[in-house]
Amino acid sequence: MNIILLGPPGAGKGTQARRLVDERGFVQLSTGDMLRAARKSGTEMGLIVADVMDRGELVTDEIVIGLIREQLDLKPDVPGFIFDGFPRTLAQADALEDLLNGMGRPLGAVIEMRVDDDALVARVTGRFTCASCGAVYHDTNHPTEQEGVCDECGGTEFTRREDDTEEALRRRLMEYYKKTSPLIGYYYAKGMLSTVDGLAEITAVARAIADLVGDASSDRSAARAL
Ligand code: AP5
């Protein structure tokens, strides 16, 4: 079962992907996290992408498709992949389809997380992340239970992303509407699109996604049985 979480910056893709990893043993493939890791380690590619990411623009298809290909090759036997922040262009969507079909593990579902743009500024400017395990929090919507201590790993260091400013968010949103939102129509036309209300509480969104993932798995089992 392979799932795409689709939505604008701050829609909650990373938050929900981590829950699917914990609850279902899926593997999260976040191109944003991969690019940030490359940037932190100072690789040549990391240096190339740093400016692009800070500007809120998209990194080239060639780079991100290469990153995804590498990860799929490394983990052929997992229960499923959750694609978080990928694909973001039609070229990336086509490449993903080819890669998954080549593995004999086609895409199971595409879940659009629909949110109101006005909510996104508050979400991204209030976001912080555990520096040890990557758990994602929010100053008001989702703070740690004990101030300054990560609920998941007990870590005490947190980071904020360089591109989580209001100005960068506006550019990221522009990129989303120009290049990524056409994927909603693309997957709808393929009969693969489902939508959840991303404005609901985190646990309610998780329940809606769990229902869809359950449904998509049973559809696939039924199709296999025919
Ligand atoms: P990436 O890291 O993918 O960022 P993004 O898509 O902009 O999405 P975010 O990570 O900002 O948001 P999210 O939807 O995961 O929300 P989250 O769960 O954290 O990409 C960064 C950059 O890398 C791009 O701009 C681009 O340059 C490059 N890049 C990456 N992939 C690429 C690709 N495929 N092609 C080209 N370039 C690429 O939640 C946000 C906040 O809201 C958190 O604080 C959270 O606690 C809170 N929250 C979550 N859900 C809820 C809820 N239901 N209610 C209230 N608060 C909530």
Short mmCIF file of C-alpha atoms and ligand atoms in Angstrom, two decimals:
data_model
loop_
_atom_site.label_atom_id
_atom_site.label_comp_id
_atom_site.label_asym_id
_atom_site.label_seq_id
_atom_site.Cartn_x
_atom_site.Cartn_y
_atom_site.Cartn_z
CA MET A 1 0.00 0.00 0.00
CA ASN A 2 1.61 3.24 -1.15
CA ILE A 3 0.01 6.57 -0.35
CA ILE A 4 0.58 10.15 -1.41
CA LEU A 5 -0.31 12.93 1.03
CA LEU A 6 -1.01 16.00 -1.06
CA GLY A 7 -1.53 19.51 0.22
CA PRO A 8 -0.04 23.01 0.54
CA PRO A 9 2.78 23.88 2.94
CA GLY A 10 1.54 23.49 6.51
CA ALA A 11 -1.43 21.29 5.57
CA GLY A 12 -0.25 18.67 8.07
CA LYS A 13 1.33 16.12 5.68
CA GLY A 14 4.39 15.50 7.86
CA THR A 15 2.32 15.28 11.05
CA GLN A 16 0.01 12.65 9.58
CA ALA A 17 2.81 10.77 7.81
CA ARG A 18 4.60 10.25 11.15
CA ARG A 19 1.42 8.85 12.66
CA LEU A 20 1.07 6.35 9.80
CA VAL A 21 4.67 5.29 10.37
CA ASP A 22 4.04 4.72 14.11
CA GLU A 23 0.67 3.05 13.71
CA ARG A 24 1.09 1.04 10.52
CA GLY A 25 4.82 0.55 10.05
CA PHE A 26 4.85 2.45 6.77
CA VAL A 27 8.00 4.24 5.61
CA GLN A 28 7.73 8.02 5.23
CA LEU A 29 9.50 9.44 2.22
CA SER A 30 9.64 13.21 2.64
CA THR A 31 11.63 14.96 -0.06
CA GLY A 32 11.70 18.08 2.14
CA ASP A 33 13.41 16.11 4.95
CA MET A 34 15.83 14.52 2.47
CA LEU A 35 16.77 17.92 1.05
CA ARG A 36 17.20 19.42 4.53
CA ALA A 37 19.46 16.48 5.49
CA ALA A 38 21.57 17.02 2.34
CA ARG A 39 21.80 20.69 3.15
CA LYS A 40 22.84 20.06 6.76
CA SER A 41 25.53 17.59 5.76
CA GLY A 42 26.98 20.18 3.37
CA THR A 43 27.04 17.94 0.29
CA GLU A 44 27.40 19.59 -3.12
CA MET A 45 23.73 18.94 -3.80
CA GLY A 46 22.82 20.34 -0.36
CA LEU A 47 24.58 23.59 -1.19
CA ILE A 48 22.82 23.83 -4.54
CA VAL A 49 19.36 23.35 -3.03
CA ALA A 50 19.77 25.56 0.06
CA ASP A 51 19.10 28.86 -1.72
CA VAL A 52 16.22 27.45 -3.70
CA MET A 53 14.54 26.15 -0.53
CA ASP A 54 15.04 29.40 1.36
CA ARG A 55 13.42 31.27 -1.53
CA GLY A 56 10.44 28.89 -1.27
CA GLU A 57 10.89 27.65 -4.84
CA LEU A 58 10.89 24.06 -6.06
CA VAL A 59 14.12 22.10 -6.43
CA THR A 60 14.58 20.52 -9.88
CA ASP A 61 12.60 17.40 -10.79
CA GLU A 62 15.85 15.62 -11.60
CA ILE A 63 17.20 16.00 -8.05
CA VAL A 64 14.06 14.97 -6.18
CA ILE A 65 13.24 12.06 -8.48
CA GLY A 66 16.82 10.83 -7.95
CA LEU A 67 16.35 11.01 -4.17
CA ILE A 68 13.11 9.05 -4.29
CA ARG A 69 14.55 6.43 -6.64
CA GLU A 70 17.46 5.88 -4.24
CA GLN A 71 15.11 5.34 -1.27
CA LEU A 72 12.80 2.96 -3.13
CA ASP A 73 15.81 0.88 -4.16
CA LEU A 74 17.02 0.74 -0.55
CA LYS A 75 13.71 -0.40 0.95
CA PRO A 76 11.95 -2.80 -1.39
CA ASP A 77 10.23 -4.93 1.31
CA VAL A 78 8.36 -2.49 3.58
CA PRO A 79 4.55 -2.61 4.16
CA GLY A 80 4.09 0.64 2.28
CA PHE A 81 5.47 4.06 1.48
CA ILE A 82 3.93 7.40 2.40
CA PHE A 83 5.01 10.09 -0.01
CA ASP A 84 5.07 13.41 1.85
CA GLY A 85 5.80 16.43 -0.33
CA PHE A 86 6.35 14.30 -3.44
CA PRO A 87 5.26 14.42 -6.22
CA ARG A 88 4.98 18.17 -6.64
CA THR A 89 4.89 18.42 -10.44
CA LEU A 90 3.33 16.36 -13.22
CA ALA A 91 6.80 15.18 -14.27
CA GLN A 92 7.40 13.90 -10.72
CA ALA A 93 4.00 12.17 -10.72
CA ASP A 94 4.80 10.36 -13.98
CA ALA A 95 8.24 9.35 -12.70
CA LEU A 96 6.74 7.98 -9.48
CA GLU A 97 4.19 5.93 -11.37
CA ASP A 98 6.94 4.39 -13.50
CA LEU A 99 9.12 3.65 -10.47
CA LEU A 100 6.31 2.00 -8.49
CA ASN A 101 5.02 0.02 -11.46
CA GLY A 102 8.58 -1.14 -12.08
CA MET A 103 8.61 -2.53 -8.51
CA GLY A 104 5.21 -4.18 -9.03
CA ARG A 105 3.84 -2.07 -6.16
CA PRO A 106 1.51 0.53 -7.66
CA LEU A 107 0.09 3.53 -5.88
CA GLY A 108 -2.89 2.73 -3.58
CA ALA A 109 -4.31 6.13 -2.72
CA VAL A 110 -3.79 9.87 -3.04
CA ILE A 111 -5.11 11.85 -0.10
CA GLU A 112 -5.60 15.56 -0.50
CA MET A 113 -5.45 17.47 2.77
CA ARG A 114 -7.66 20.46 2.17
CA VAL A 115 -7.05 23.56 4.29
CA ASP A 116 -7.88 27.22 4.26
CA ASP A 117 -4.89 29.36 3.15
CA ASP A 118 -5.45 31.78 6.05
CA ALA A 119 -4.69 28.98 8.53
CA LEU A 120 -1.34 28.19 6.94
CA VAL A 121 0.58 31.29 8.02
CA ALA A 122 -0.21 30.62 11.68
CA ARG A 123 0.65 26.95 11.26
CA VAL A 124 4.08 27.36 9.68
CA THR A 125 5.23 30.34 11.72
CA GLY A 126 4.36 28.46 14.95
CA ARG A 127 5.98 25.18 13.95
CA PHE A 128 9.00 23.71 15.76
CA THR A 129 10.66 20.32 15.45
CA CYS A 130 12.56 18.07 17.84
CA ALA A 131 16.23 18.17 16.79
CA SER A 132 16.72 14.52 17.89
CA CYS A 133 13.75 12.61 16.47
CA GLY A 134 12.06 15.10 14.11
CA ALA A 135 8.69 15.14 15.93
CA VAL A 136 6.68 18.15 14.77
CA TYR A 137 5.00 20.55 17.23
CA HIS A 138 3.26 23.89 17.20
CA ASP A 139 3.45 26.77 19.70
CA THR A 140 -0.31 26.75 20.31
CA ASN A 141 -2.01 23.97 18.27
CA HIS A 142 0.28 21.16 19.37
CA PRO A 143 2.78 22.09 22.09
CA THR A 144 4.90 19.50 23.94
CA GLU A 145 3.22 18.11 27.07
CA GLN A 146 6.13 19.27 29.22
CA GLU A 147 7.58 22.57 28.10
CA GLY A 148 10.95 22.14 26.39
CA VAL A 149 10.85 18.31 26.36
CA CYS A 150 9.93 16.21 23.32
CA ASP A 151 6.94 13.91 24.01
CA GLU A 152 8.37 11.22 21.76
CA CYS A 153 12.06 10.96 22.65
CA GLY A 154 12.64 13.24 25.66
CA GLY A 155 14.99 15.46 23.58
CA THR A 156 15.39 19.03 24.75
CA GLU A 157 16.65 20.71 21.58
CA PHE A 158 14.25 22.07 19.01
CA THR A 159 14.68 23.74 15.64
CA ARG A 160 12.66 26.09 13.45
CA ARG A 161 12.89 25.94 9.66
CA GLU A 162 14.54 28.76 7.70
CA ASP A 163 11.65 28.78 5.22
CA ASP A 164 8.96 29.07 7.89
CA THR A 165 8.58 32.83 7.56
CA GLU A 166 5.45 34.52 6.30
CA GLU A 167 7.32 35.87 3.26
CA ALA A 168 8.74 32.47 2.24
CA LEU A 169 5.38 30.83 2.86
CA ARG A 170 3.71 33.14 0.35
CA ARG A 171 6.25 32.06 -2.30
CA ARG A 172 5.82 28.39 -1.35
CA LEU A 173 2.07 28.78 -1.71
CA MET A 174 2.51 30.40 -5.13
CA GLU A 175 4.65 27.44 -6.24
CA TYR A 176 2.02 25.08 -4.85
CA TYR A 177 -0.80 26.68 -6.82
CA LYS A 178 1.23 26.99 -10.04
CA LYS A 179 2.94 23.59 -10.10
CA THR A 180 1.48 21.18 -7.55
CA SER A 181 -2.26 21.84 -7.36
CA PRO A 182 -2.79 20.53 -10.97
CA LEU A 183 -2.02 17.12 -9.46
CA ILE A 184 -5.39 17.23 -7.71
CA GLY A 185 -7.17 17.13 -11.07
CA TYR A 186 -4.65 14.62 -12.43
CA TYR A 187 -5.30 12.09 -9.65
CA TYR A 188 -9.02 12.80 -9.63
CA ALA A 189 -9.16 11.91 -13.33
CA LYS A 190 -7.31 8.68 -12.54
CA GLY A 191 -9.98 7.84 -9.92
CA MET A 192 -7.41 7.82 -7.12
CA LEU A 193 -8.14 11.04 -5.23
CA SER A 194 -9.73 11.24 -1.78
CA THR A 195 -9.98 14.38 0.31
CA VAL A 196 -9.86 14.98 4.05
CA ASP A 197 -10.56 18.15 6.01
CA GLY A 198 -7.07 19.24 7.05
CA LEU A 199 -8.52 21.96 9.27
CA ALA A 200 -9.94 19.44 11.70
CA GLU A 201 -8.03 18.51 14.85
CA ILE A 202 -4.92 16.39 14.35
CA THR A 203 -6.55 13.22 15.77
CA ALA A 204 -9.71 13.73 13.68
CA VAL A 205 -7.62 14.11 10.51
CA ALA A 206 -5.73 10.93 11.47
CA ARG A 207 -9.02 9.04 11.87
CA ALA A 208 -10.26 10.22 8.46
CA ILE A 209 -6.98 9.12 6.84
CA ALA A 210 -7.06 5.75 8.67
CA ASP A 211 -10.56 5.14 7.25
CA LEU A 212 -9.38 5.93 3.73
CA VAL A 213 -6.26 3.78 4.03
CA GLY A 214 -8.39 0.88 5.34
CA ASP A 215 -10.82 1.31 2.46
CA ALA A 216 -8.08 1.48 -0.14
CA SER A 217 -6.45 -1.70 1.26
CA SER A 218 -9.73 -3.62 1.10
CA ASP A 219 -10.40 -2.37 -2.45
CA ARG A 220 -7.00 -3.75 -3.49
CA SER A 221 -7.60 -7.10 -1.75
CA ALA A 222 -10.97 -7.39 -3.47
CA ALA A 223 -9.37 -6.55 -6.83
CA ARG A 224 -6.68 -9.21 -6.25
CA ALA A 225 -9.36 -11.78 -5.39
CA LEU A 226 -11.24 -11.23 -8.70
P1 AP5 B 1 8.59 20.36 2.53
O1 AP5 B 1 9.46 20.07 3.68
O2 AP5 B 1 7.96 19.24 1.80
O3 AP5 B 1 7.53 21.44 2.99
P2 AP5 B 1 6.00 21.72 2.55
O4 AP5 B 1 5.38 20.86 1.53
O5 AP5 B 1 6.03 23.15 2.26
O6 AP5 B 1 5.21 21.24 3.74
P3 AP5 B 1 5.51 21.50 5.21
O7 AP5 B 1 6.54 20.53 5.71
O8 AP5 B 1 5.79 22.96 5.44
O9 AP5 B 1 4.10 21.23 5.87
P4 AP5 B 1 3.31 19.91 6.24
O10 AP5 B 1 2.14 19.78 5.35
O11 AP5 B 1 4.23 18.73 6.38
O12 AP5 B 1 2.78 20.36 7.68
P5 AP5 B 1 3.17 19.88 9.15
O13 AP5 B 1 2.67 18.50 9.40
O14 AP5 B 1 4.62 20.14 9.45
O15 AP5 B 1 9.41 21.19 1.41
C1 AP5 B 1 10.28 22.25 1.76
C2 AP5 B 1 10.99 22.75 0.50
O16 AP5 B 1 11.79 21.68 -0.07
C3 AP5 B 1 10.09 23.19 -0.66
O17 AP5 B 1 9.68 24.52 -0.53
C4 AP5 B 1 11.02 22.97 -1.87
O18 AP5 B 1 11.97 24.00 -1.97
C5 AP5 B 1 11.76 21.69 -1.51
N1 AP5 B 1 11.06 20.47 -1.97
C6 AP5 B 1 10.55 19.48 -1.16
N2 AP5 B 1 10.01 18.51 -1.91
C7 AP5 B 1 10.15 18.88 -3.21
C8 AP5 B 1 9.74 18.30 -4.45
N3 AP5 B 1 9.07 17.13 -4.48
N4 AP5 B 1 10.03 18.97 -5.59
C9 AP5 B 1 10.72 20.12 -5.56
N5 AP5 B 1 11.11 20.74 -4.42
C10 AP5 B 1 10.83 20.13 -3.25
O19 AP5 B 1 2.26 20.88 9.99
C11 AP5 B 1 2.52 22.28 10.02
C12 AP5 B 1 2.26 22.82 11.43
O20 AP5 B 1 0.84 22.74 11.69
C13 AP5 B 1 2.94 22.03 12.55
O21 AP5 B 1 3.38 22.93 13.53
C14 AP5 B 1 1.84 21.10 13.10
O22 AP5 B 1 2.02 20.81 14.49
C15 AP5 B 1 0.58 21.91 12.85
N6 AP5 B 1 -0.57 21.07 12.46
C16 AP5 B 1 -0.55 19.97 11.65
N7 AP5 B 1 -1.80 19.47 11.52
C17 AP5 B 1 -2.62 20.30 12.24
C18 AP5 B 1 -4.03 20.30 12.48
N8 AP5 B 1 -4.85 19.37 11.95
N9 AP5 B 1 -4.53 21.29 13.27
C19 AP5 B 1 -3.72 22.24 13.81
N10 AP5 B 1 -2.39 22.28 13.64
C20 AP5 B 1 -1.84 21.32 12.85
#
